[in-house]
Amino acid sequence: MFSDFVEGTLVARDKSALEQHLAACIQCRTDLESFRRAVGSLGKLKQAAPPRFLPDIQQQIYKRSHGRFFGRRWKLFGRIPFEWVSLATIIAMLIYYIAMLHGTPVGVRGP
Ligand SMILES: [Zn+2]
């Protein structure tokens, strides 16, 4: 109920029940305080990230991983949608499977 309680959208009956419980329960008062703190700090994040935010992070990861991640190879690979690669692989395997089912066995000789 904390979310509705903090936002003031809790119905009166629930609100007074919660307030009564909070008056008696230190554990829930502590929980409510940490909930308020979390919501408060999240609220400050509402502004958009600066435009260099993502490239800078990728640059950092690139440097710290000694080029293992977010290198040029990664950028090139990122242009091919992964779903298309998966779909193409599945179709290729299906075609292979059907060809194997209907094709004449190779390398098997009759008596
Ligand atoms: Zn409680």
mmCIF file of N, CA and C and ligand atoms in Angstrom:
data_model
loop_
_atom_site.group_PDB
_atom_site.id
_atom_site.type_symbol
_atom_site.label_atom_id
_atom_site.label_comp_id
_atom_site.label_asym_id
_atom_site.label_seq_id
_atom_site.Cartn_x
_atom_site.Cartn_y
_atom_site.Cartn_z
ATOM 1 N N MET A 1 0.828 -1.224 0.000
ATOM 2 C CA MET A 1 0.000 0.000 0.000
ATOM 3 C C MET A 1 0.859 1.269 0.000
ATOM 4 N N PHE A 2 2.159 1.109 0.246
ATOM 5 C CA PHE A 2 3.029 2.277 0.403
ATOM 6 C C PHE A 2 2.952 3.222 -0.791
ATOM 7 N N SER A 3 2.917 2.634 -1.986
ATOM 8 C CA SER A 3 2.907 3.455 -3.191
ATOM 9 C C SER A 3 1.701 4.402 -3.198
ATOM 10 N N ASP A 4 0.509 3.818 -2.977
ATOM 11 C CA ASP A 4 -0.711 4.638 -2.954
ATOM 12 C C ASP A 4 -0.707 5.591 -1.760
ATOM 13 N N PHE A 5 -0.166 5.100 -0.643
ATOM 14 C CA PHE A 5 -0.133 5.914 0.566
ATOM 15 C C PHE A 5 0.722 7.156 0.357
ATOM 16 N N VAL A 6 1.894 6.973 -0.226
ATOM 17 C CA VAL A 6 2.819 8.090 -0.449
ATOM 18 C C VAL A 6 2.243 9.061 -1.479
ATOM 19 N N GLU A 7 1.578 8.497 -2.501
ATOM 20 C CA GLU A 7 1.008 9.360 -3.534
ATOM 21 C C GLU A 7 -0.310 9.992 -3.106
ATOM 22 N N GLY A 8 -0.854 9.535 -1.960
ATOM 23 C CA GLY A 8 -2.104 10.091 -1.463
ATOM 24 C C GLY A 8 -3.334 9.599 -2.199
ATOM 25 N N THR A 9 -3.224 8.454 -2.870
ATOM 26 C CA THR A 9 -4.366 7.920 -3.617
ATOM 27 C C THR A 9 -5.020 6.750 -2.893
ATOM 28 N N LEU A 10 -4.584 6.494 -1.670
ATOM 29 C CA LEU A 10 -5.152 5.389 -0.903
ATOM 30 C C LEU A 10 -6.555 5.789 -0.404
ATOM 31 N N VAL A 11 -7.523 4.863 -0.497
ATOM 32 C CA VAL A 11 -8.878 5.176 -0.007
ATOM 33 C C VAL A 11 -8.837 5.376 1.505
ATOM 34 N N ALA A 12 -9.745 6.223 1.987
ATOM 35 C CA ALA A 12 -9.702 6.693 3.374
ATOM 36 C C ALA A 12 -9.635 5.548 4.379
ATOM 37 N N ARG A 13 -10.396 4.476 4.134
ATOM 38 C CA ARG A 13 -10.444 3.377 5.085
ATOM 39 C C ARG A 13 -9.085 2.683 5.190
ATOM 40 N N ASP A 14 -8.501 2.405 4.031
ATOM 41 C CA ASP A 14 -7.180 1.766 4.024
ATOM 42 C C ASP A 14 -6.134 2.688 4.627
ATOM 43 N N LYS A 15 -6.277 3.979 4.325
ATOM 44 C CA LYS A 15 -5.308 4.962 4.815
ATOM 45 C C LYS A 15 -5.284 4.983 6.340
ATOM 46 N N SER A 16 -6.464 5.048 6.944
ATOM 47 C CA SER A 16 -6.485 5.107 8.408
ATOM 48 C C SER A 16 -6.038 3.781 9.014
ATOM 49 N N ALA A 17 -6.355 2.678 8.334
ATOM 50 C CA ALA A 17 -5.894 1.373 8.824
ATOM 51 C C ALA A 17 -4.375 1.307 8.790
ATOM 52 N N LEU A 18 -3.810 1.812 7.691
ATOM 53 C CA LEU A 18 -2.352 1.799 7.548
ATOM 54 C C LEU A 18 -1.704 2.724 8.578
ATOM 55 N N GLU A 19 -2.305 3.900 8.763
ATOM 56 C CA GLU A 19 -1.752 4.846 9.731
ATOM 57 C C GLU A 19 -1.796 4.270 11.144
ATOM 58 N N GLN A 20 -2.869 3.564 11.442
ATOM 59 C CA GLN A 20 -2.977 2.929 12.755
ATOM 60 C C GLN A 20 -1.885 1.884 12.935
ATOM 61 N N HIS A 21 -1.687 1.099 11.865
ATOM 62 C CA HIS A 21 -0.665 0.055 11.954
ATOM 63 C C HIS A 21 0.721 0.679 12.080
ATOM 64 N N LEU A 22 0.950 1.746 11.312
ATOM 65 C CA LEU A 22 2.260 2.405 11.337
ATOM 66 C C LEU A 22 2.567 2.954 12.726
ATOM 67 N N ALA A 23 1.509 3.442 13.402
ATOM 68 C CA ALA A 23 1.704 3.999 14.740
ATOM 69 C C ALA A 23 2.186 2.931 15.710
ATOM 70 N N ALA A 24 1.826 1.665 15.426
ATOM 71 C CA ALA A 24 2.153 0.588 16.363
ATOM 72 C C ALA A 24 3.364 -0.233 15.925
ATOM 73 N N CYS A 25 3.727 -0.146 14.648
ATOM 74 C CA CYS A 25 4.724 -1.090 14.116
ATOM 75 C C CYS A 25 5.965 -0.354 13.627
ATOM 76 N N ILE A 26 7.054 -0.498 14.355
ATOM 77 C CA ILE A 26 8.307 0.174 14.002
ATOM 78 C C ILE A 26 8.874 -0.361 12.693
ATOM 79 N N GLN A 27 8.686 -1.659 12.474
ATOM 80 C CA GLN A 27 9.224 -2.286 11.259
ATOM 81 C C GLN A 27 8.629 -1.626 10.008
ATOM 82 N N CYS A 28 7.314 -1.444 9.984
ATOM 83 C CA CYS A 28 6.657 -0.848 8.825
ATOM 84 C C CYS A 28 6.979 0.638 8.699
ATOM 85 N N ARG A 29 7.193 1.307 9.835
ATOM 86 C CA ARG A 29 7.598 2.716 9.755
ATOM 87 C C ARG A 29 8.966 2.821 9.087
ATOM 88 N N THR A 30 9.862 1.917 9.457
ATOM 89 C CA THR A 30 11.185 1.891 8.834
ATOM 90 C C THR A 30 11.079 1.591 7.344
ATOM 91 N N ASP A 31 10.228 0.596 7.018
ATOM 92 C CA ASP A 31 10.040 0.234 5.609
ATOM 93 C C ASP A 31 9.503 1.410 4.812
ATOM 94 N N LEU A 32 8.515 2.120 5.403
ATOM 95 C CA LEU A 32 7.920 3.274 4.721
ATOM 96 C C LEU A 32 8.961 4.353 4.469
ATOM 97 N N GLU A 33 9.842 4.560 5.475
ATOM 98 C CA GLU A 33 10.888 5.566 5.303
ATOM 99 C C GLU A 33 11.826 5.213 4.154
ATOM 100 N N SER A 34 12.235 3.944 4.083
ATOM 101 C CA SER A 34 13.151 3.562 2.997
ATOM 102 C C SER A 34 12.433 3.598 1.651
ATOM 103 N N PHE A 35 11.119 3.290 1.669
ATOM 104 C CA PHE A 35 10.341 3.387 0.433
ATOM 105 C C PHE A 35 10.308 4.839 -0.037
ATOM 106 N N ARG A 36 10.065 5.763 0.918
ATOM 107 C CA ARG A 36 10.007 7.186 0.559
ATOM 108 C C ARG A 36 11.343 7.667 0.017
ATOM 109 N N ARG A 37 12.421 7.203 0.653
ATOM 110 C CA ARG A 37 13.745 7.611 0.184
ATOM 111 C C ARG A 37 13.996 7.112 -1.238
ATOM 112 N N ALA A 38 13.616 5.829 -1.478
ATOM 113 C CA ALA A 38 13.836 5.241 -2.810
ATOM 114 C C ALA A 38 13.038 5.992 -3.864
ATOM 115 N N VAL A 39 11.768 6.253 -3.562
ATOM 116 C CA VAL A 39 10.907 6.974 -4.514
ATOM 117 C C VAL A 39 11.443 8.378 -4.740
ATOM 118 N N GLY A 40 11.903 9.002 -3.658
ATOM 119 C CA GLY A 40 12.424 10.359 -3.765
ATOM 120 C C GLY A 40 13.637 10.436 -4.675
ATOM 121 N N SER A 41 14.555 9.477 -4.511
ATOM 122 C CA SER A 41 15.765 9.538 -5.347
ATOM 123 C C SER A 41 15.450 9.136 -6.777
ATOM 124 N N LEU A 42 14.443 8.266 -6.966
ATOM 125 C CA LEU A 42 14.042 7.920 -8.327
ATOM 126 C C LEU A 42 13.410 9.123 -9.023
ATOM 127 N N GLY A 43 12.678 9.903 -8.245
ATOM 128 C CA GLY A 43 12.007 11.071 -8.809
ATOM 129 C C GLY A 43 12.978 12.076 -9.390
ATOM 130 N N LYS A 44 14.193 12.117 -8.800
ATOM 131 C CA LYS A 44 15.204 13.056 -9.292
ATOM 132 C C LYS A 44 15.789 12.608 -10.633
ATOM 133 N N LEU A 45 15.543 11.341 -10.986
ATOM 134 C CA LEU A 45 16.118 10.810 -12.222
ATOM 135 C C LEU A 45 15.250 11.093 -13.446
ATOM 136 N N LYS A 46 14.189 11.859 -13.267
ATOM 137 C CA LYS A 46 13.233 12.028 -14.362
ATOM 138 C C LYS A 46 13.815 12.749 -15.570
ATOM 139 N N GLN A 47 14.871 13.526 -15.365
ATOM 140 C CA GLN A 47 15.435 14.215 -16.523
ATOM 141 C C GLN A 47 16.151 13.222 -17.438
ATOM 142 N N ALA A 48 16.144 13.523 -18.712
ATOM 143 C CA ALA A 48 16.737 12.610 -19.689
ATOM 144 C C ALA A 48 18.246 12.567 -19.536
ATOM 145 N N ALA A 49 18.813 11.421 -19.897
ATOM 146 C CA ALA A 49 20.264 11.280 -19.862
ATOM 147 C C ALA A 49 20.879 12.170 -20.939
ATOM 148 N N PRO A 50 22.083 12.709 -20.676
ATOM 149 C CA PRO A 50 22.747 13.522 -21.706
ATOM 150 C C PRO A 50 23.032 12.673 -22.944
ATOM 151 N N PRO A 51 23.098 13.295 -24.113
ATOM 152 C CA PRO A 51 23.240 12.533 -25.371
ATOM 153 C C PRO A 51 24.495 11.669 -25.438
ATOM 154 N N ARG A 52 25.545 12.079 -24.682
ATOM 155 C CA ARG A 52 26.791 11.297 -24.730
ATOM 156 C C ARG A 52 26.791 10.151 -23.724
ATOM 157 N N PHE A 53 25.702 10.020 -22.964
ATOM 158 C CA PHE A 53 25.662 9.056 -21.864
ATOM 159 C C PHE A 53 25.949 7.631 -22.334
ATOM 160 N N LEU A 54 25.160 7.138 -23.297
ATOM 161 C CA LEU A 54 25.314 5.760 -23.756
ATOM 162 C C LEU A 54 26.649 5.520 -24.469
ATOM 163 N N PRO A 55 27.023 6.386 -25.438
ATOM 164 C CA PRO A 55 28.327 6.184 -26.085
ATOM 165 C C PRO A 55 29.492 6.199 -25.100
ATOM 166 N N ASP A 56 29.395 7.073 -24.074
ATOM 167 C CA ASP A 56 30.471 7.141 -23.080
ATOM 168 C C ASP A 56 30.582 5.839 -22.290
ATOM 169 N N ILE A 57 29.430 5.271 -21.923
ATOM 170 C CA ILE A 57 29.434 4.004 -21.185
ATOM 171 C C ILE A 57 30.031 2.901 -22.058
ATOM 172 N N GLN A 58 29.620 2.874 -23.330
ATOM 173 C CA GLN A 58 30.141 1.857 -24.237
ATOM 174 C C GLN A 58 31.651 2.026 -24.424
ATOM 175 N N GLN A 59 32.087 3.274 -24.465
ATOM 176 C CA GLN A 59 33.516 3.569 -24.601
ATOM 177 C C GLN A 59 34.278 3.048 -23.380
ATOM 178 N N GLN A 60 33.694 3.299 -22.184
ATOM 179 C CA GLN A 60 34.306 2.828 -20.938
ATOM 180 C C GLN A 60 34.417 1.313 -20.931
ATOM 181 N N ILE A 61 33.329 0.632 -21.298
ATOM 182 C CA ILE A 61 33.333 -0.832 -21.307
ATOM 183 C C ILE A 61 34.355 -1.329 -22.323
ATOM 184 N N TYR A 62 34.408 -0.655 -23.463
ATOM 185 C CA TYR A 62 35.358 -1.025 -24.510
ATOM 186 C C TYR A 62 36.794 -0.951 -23.986
ATOM 187 N N LYS A 63 37.084 0.154 -23.276
ATOM 188 C CA LYS A 63 38.435 0.346 -22.754
ATOM 189 C C LYS A 63 38.766 -0.672 -21.675
ATOM 190 N N ARG A 64 37.835 -0.816 -20.713
ATOM 191 C CA ARG A 64 38.124 -1.688 -19.574
ATOM 192 C C ARG A 64 38.126 -3.159 -19.936
ATOM 193 N N SER A 65 37.420 -3.516 -21.010
ATOM 194 C CA SER A 65 37.426 -4.928 -21.422
ATOM 195 C C SER A 65 38.546 -5.182 -22.421
ATOM 196 N N HIS A 66 39.419 -4.203 -22.604
ATOM 197 C CA HIS A 66 40.525 -4.292 -23.549
ATOM 198 C C HIS A 66 40.038 -4.668 -24.945
ATOM 199 N N GLY A 67 38.924 -4.040 -25.336
ATOM 200 C CA GLY A 67 38.429 -4.207 -26.698
ATOM 201 C C GLY A 67 37.570 -5.435 -26.932
ATOM 202 N N ARG A 68 37.260 -6.166 -25.851
ATOM 203 C CA ARG A 68 36.463 -7.376 -26.039
ATOM 204 C C ARG A 68 35.000 -7.035 -26.325
ATOM 205 N N PHE A 69 34.513 -5.931 -25.755
ATOM 206 C CA PHE A 69 33.120 -5.545 -25.958
ATOM 207 C C PHE A 69 33.050 -4.169 -26.605
ATOM 208 N N PHE A 70 32.028 -3.978 -27.407
ATOM 209 C CA PHE A 70 31.740 -2.700 -28.055
ATOM 210 C C PHE A 70 32.882 -2.228 -28.952
ATOM 211 N N GLY A 71 33.601 -3.172 -29.504
ATOM 212 C CA GLY A 71 34.594 -2.818 -30.509
ATOM 213 C C GLY A 71 33.914 -2.609 -31.843
ATOM 214 N N ARG A 72 34.703 -2.441 -32.910
ATOM 215 C CA ARG A 72 34.133 -2.213 -34.238
ATOM 216 C C ARG A 72 33.334 -3.420 -34.719
ATOM 217 N N ARG A 73 33.882 -4.596 -34.422
ATOM 218 C CA ARG A 73 33.228 -5.835 -34.820
ATOM 219 C C ARG A 73 31.793 -5.865 -34.266
ATOM 220 N N TRP A 74 31.681 -5.427 -33.025
ATOM 221 C CA TRP A 74 30.391 -5.425 -32.358
ATOM 222 C C TRP A 74 29.408 -4.504 -33.075
ATOM 223 N N LYS A 75 29.897 -3.329 -33.471
ATOM 224 C CA LYS A 75 29.047 -2.369 -34.159
ATOM 225 C C LYS A 75 28.530 -2.947 -35.474
ATOM 226 N N LEU A 76 29.431 -3.623 -36.208
ATOM 227 C CA LEU A 76 29.059 -4.204 -37.487
ATOM 228 C C LEU A 76 28.018 -5.288 -37.276
ATOM 229 N N PHE A 77 28.257 -6.128 -36.254
ATOM 230 C CA PHE A 77 27.337 -7.227 -35.973
ATOM 231 C C PHE A 77 25.992 -6.675 -35.502
ATOM 232 N N GLY A 78 26.037 -5.557 -34.782
ATOM 233 C CA GLY A 78 24.816 -4.971 -34.255
ATOM 234 C C GLY A 78 23.853 -4.496 -35.331
ATOM 235 N N ARG A 79 24.375 -4.321 -36.555
ATOM 236 C CA ARG A 79 23.489 -3.866 -37.629
ATOM 237 C C ARG A 79 22.614 -4.991 -38.168
ATOM 238 N N ILE A 80 23.017 -6.240 -37.934
ATOM 239 C CA ILE A 80 22.209 -7.375 -38.381
ATOM 240 C C ILE A 80 21.278 -7.760 -37.240
ATOM 241 N N PRO A 81 19.971 -7.630 -37.465
ATOM 242 C CA PRO A 81 19.058 -7.982 -36.382
ATOM 243 C C PRO A 81 19.206 -9.460 -36.017
ATOM 244 N N PHE A 82 19.374 -9.717 -34.737
ATOM 245 C CA PHE A 82 19.604 -11.066 -34.250
ATOM 246 C C PHE A 82 18.445 -11.994 -34.612
ATOM 247 N N GLU A 83 17.208 -11.454 -34.608
ATOM 248 C CA GLU A 83 16.038 -12.269 -34.929
ATOM 249 C C GLU A 83 16.126 -12.799 -36.352
ATOM 250 N N TRP A 84 16.622 -11.983 -37.266
ATOM 251 C CA TRP A 84 16.734 -12.402 -38.667
ATOM 252 C C TRP A 84 17.726 -13.543 -38.799
ATOM 253 N N VAL A 85 18.840 -13.434 -38.065
ATOM 254 C CA VAL A 85 19.857 -14.484 -38.115
ATOM 255 C C VAL A 85 19.269 -15.785 -37.594
ATOM 256 N N SER A 86 18.536 -15.701 -36.467
ATOM 257 C CA SER A 86 17.926 -16.897 -35.886
ATOM 258 C C SER A 86 16.929 -17.500 -36.854
ATOM 259 N N LEU A 87 16.074 -16.663 -37.442
ATOM 260 C CA LEU A 87 15.049 -17.132 -38.370
ATOM 261 C C LEU A 87 15.694 -17.807 -39.581
ATOM 262 N N ALA A 88 16.718 -17.190 -40.114
ATOM 263 C CA ALA A 88 17.406 -17.752 -41.280
ATOM 264 C C ALA A 88 18.010 -19.112 -40.932
ATOM 265 N N THR A 89 18.570 -19.222 -39.729
ATOM 266 C CA THR A 89 19.160 -20.482 -39.293
ATOM 267 C C THR A 89 18.094 -21.571 -39.187
ATOM 268 N N ILE A 90 16.949 -21.207 -38.580
ATOM 269 C CA ILE A 90 15.864 -22.184 -38.412
ATOM 270 C C ILE A 90 15.354 -22.641 -39.776
ATOM 271 N N ILE A 91 15.165 -21.690 -40.700
ATOM 272 C CA ILE A 91 14.679 -22.036 -42.044
ATOM 273 C C ILE A 91 15.694 -22.941 -42.751
ATOM 274 N N ALA A 92 16.973 -22.609 -42.646
ATOM 275 C CA ALA A 92 18.010 -23.417 -43.278
ATOM 276 C C ALA A 92 18.003 -24.838 -42.722
ATOM 277 N N MET A 93 17.828 -24.971 -41.389
ATOM 278 C CA MET A 93 17.804 -26.290 -40.771
ATOM 279 C C MET A 93 16.572 -27.072 -41.212
ATOM 280 N N LEU A 94 15.430 -26.366 -41.340
ATOM 281 C CA LEU A 94 14.201 -27.012 -41.806
ATOM 282 C C LEU A 94 14.373 -27.554 -43.218
ATOM 283 N N ILE A 95 14.916 -26.697 -44.103
ATOM 284 C CA ILE A 95 15.139 -27.100 -45.489
ATOM 285 C C ILE A 95 16.064 -28.318 -45.527
ATOM 286 N N TYR A 96 17.118 -28.281 -44.735
ATOM 287 C CA TYR A 96 18.064 -29.401 -44.667
ATOM 288 C C TYR A 96 17.353 -30.667 -44.189
ATOM 289 N N TYR A 97 16.528 -30.509 -43.152
ATOM 290 C CA TYR A 97 15.812 -31.642 -42.570
ATOM 291 C C TYR A 97 14.853 -32.269 -43.590
ATOM 292 N N ILE A 98 14.074 -31.409 -44.277
ATOM 293 C CA ILE A 98 13.120 -31.904 -45.271
ATOM 294 C C ILE A 98 13.863 -32.566 -46.432
ATOM 295 N N ALA A 99 14.967 -31.958 -46.853
ATOM 296 C CA ALA A 99 15.766 -32.535 -47.937
ATOM 297 C C ALA A 99 16.302 -33.903 -47.532
ATOM 298 N N MET A 100 16.693 -34.042 -46.271
ATOM 299 C CA MET A 100 17.210 -35.324 -45.795
ATOM 300 C C MET A 100 16.099 -36.373 -45.744
ATOM 301 N N LEU A 101 14.880 -35.946 -45.415
ATOM 302 C CA LEU A 101 13.754 -36.878 -45.331
ATOM 303 C C LEU A 101 13.370 -37.420 -46.700
ATOM 304 N N HIS A 102 13.326 -36.492 -47.693
ATOM 305 C CA HIS A 102 12.798 -36.866 -49.005
ATOM 306 C C HIS A 102 13.881 -37.267 -49.998
ATOM 307 N N GLY A 103 15.087 -36.897 -49.724
ATOM 308 C CA GLY A 103 16.166 -37.215 -50.660
ATOM 309 C C GLY A 103 16.526 -38.690 -50.589
ATOM 310 N N THR A 104 17.171 -39.166 -51.643
ATOM 311 C CA THR A 104 17.644 -40.562 -51.601
ATOM 312 C C THR A 104 18.888 -40.624 -50.728
ATOM 313 N N PRO A 105 18.976 -41.630 -49.916
ATOM 314 C CA PRO A 105 20.143 -41.736 -49.042
ATOM 315 C C PRO A 105 21.424 -41.801 -49.863
ATOM 316 N N VAL A 106 22.404 -41.103 -49.404
ATOM 317 C CA VAL A 106 23.681 -41.073 -50.108
ATOM 318 C C VAL A 106 24.637 -42.036 -49.426
ATOM 319 N N GLY A 107 25.332 -42.816 -50.197
ATOM 320 C CA GLY A 107 26.338 -43.689 -49.621
ATOM 321 C C GLY A 107 25.760 -44.978 -49.072
ATOM 322 N N VAL A 108 24.444 -45.194 -49.304
ATOM 323 C CA VAL A 108 23.855 -46.461 -48.860
ATOM 324 C C VAL A 108 23.504 -47.273 -50.108
ATOM 325 N N ARG A 109 24.042 -48.438 -50.201
ATOM 326 C CA ARG A 109 23.800 -49.277 -51.385
ATOM 327 C C ARG A 109 22.894 -50.439 -51.025
ATOM 328 N N GLY A 110 22.009 -50.756 -51.964
ATOM 329 C CA GLY A 110 21.131 -51.909 -51.743
ATOM 330 C C GLY A 110 21.901 -53.200 -51.935
ATOM 331 N N PRO A 111 21.245 -54.296 -51.639
ATOM 332 C CA PRO A 111 21.913 -55.602 -51.754
ATOM 333 C C PRO A 111 22.156 -56.001 -53.214
HETATM 334 ZN ZN ZN B 1 4.010 -3.784 10.368
#
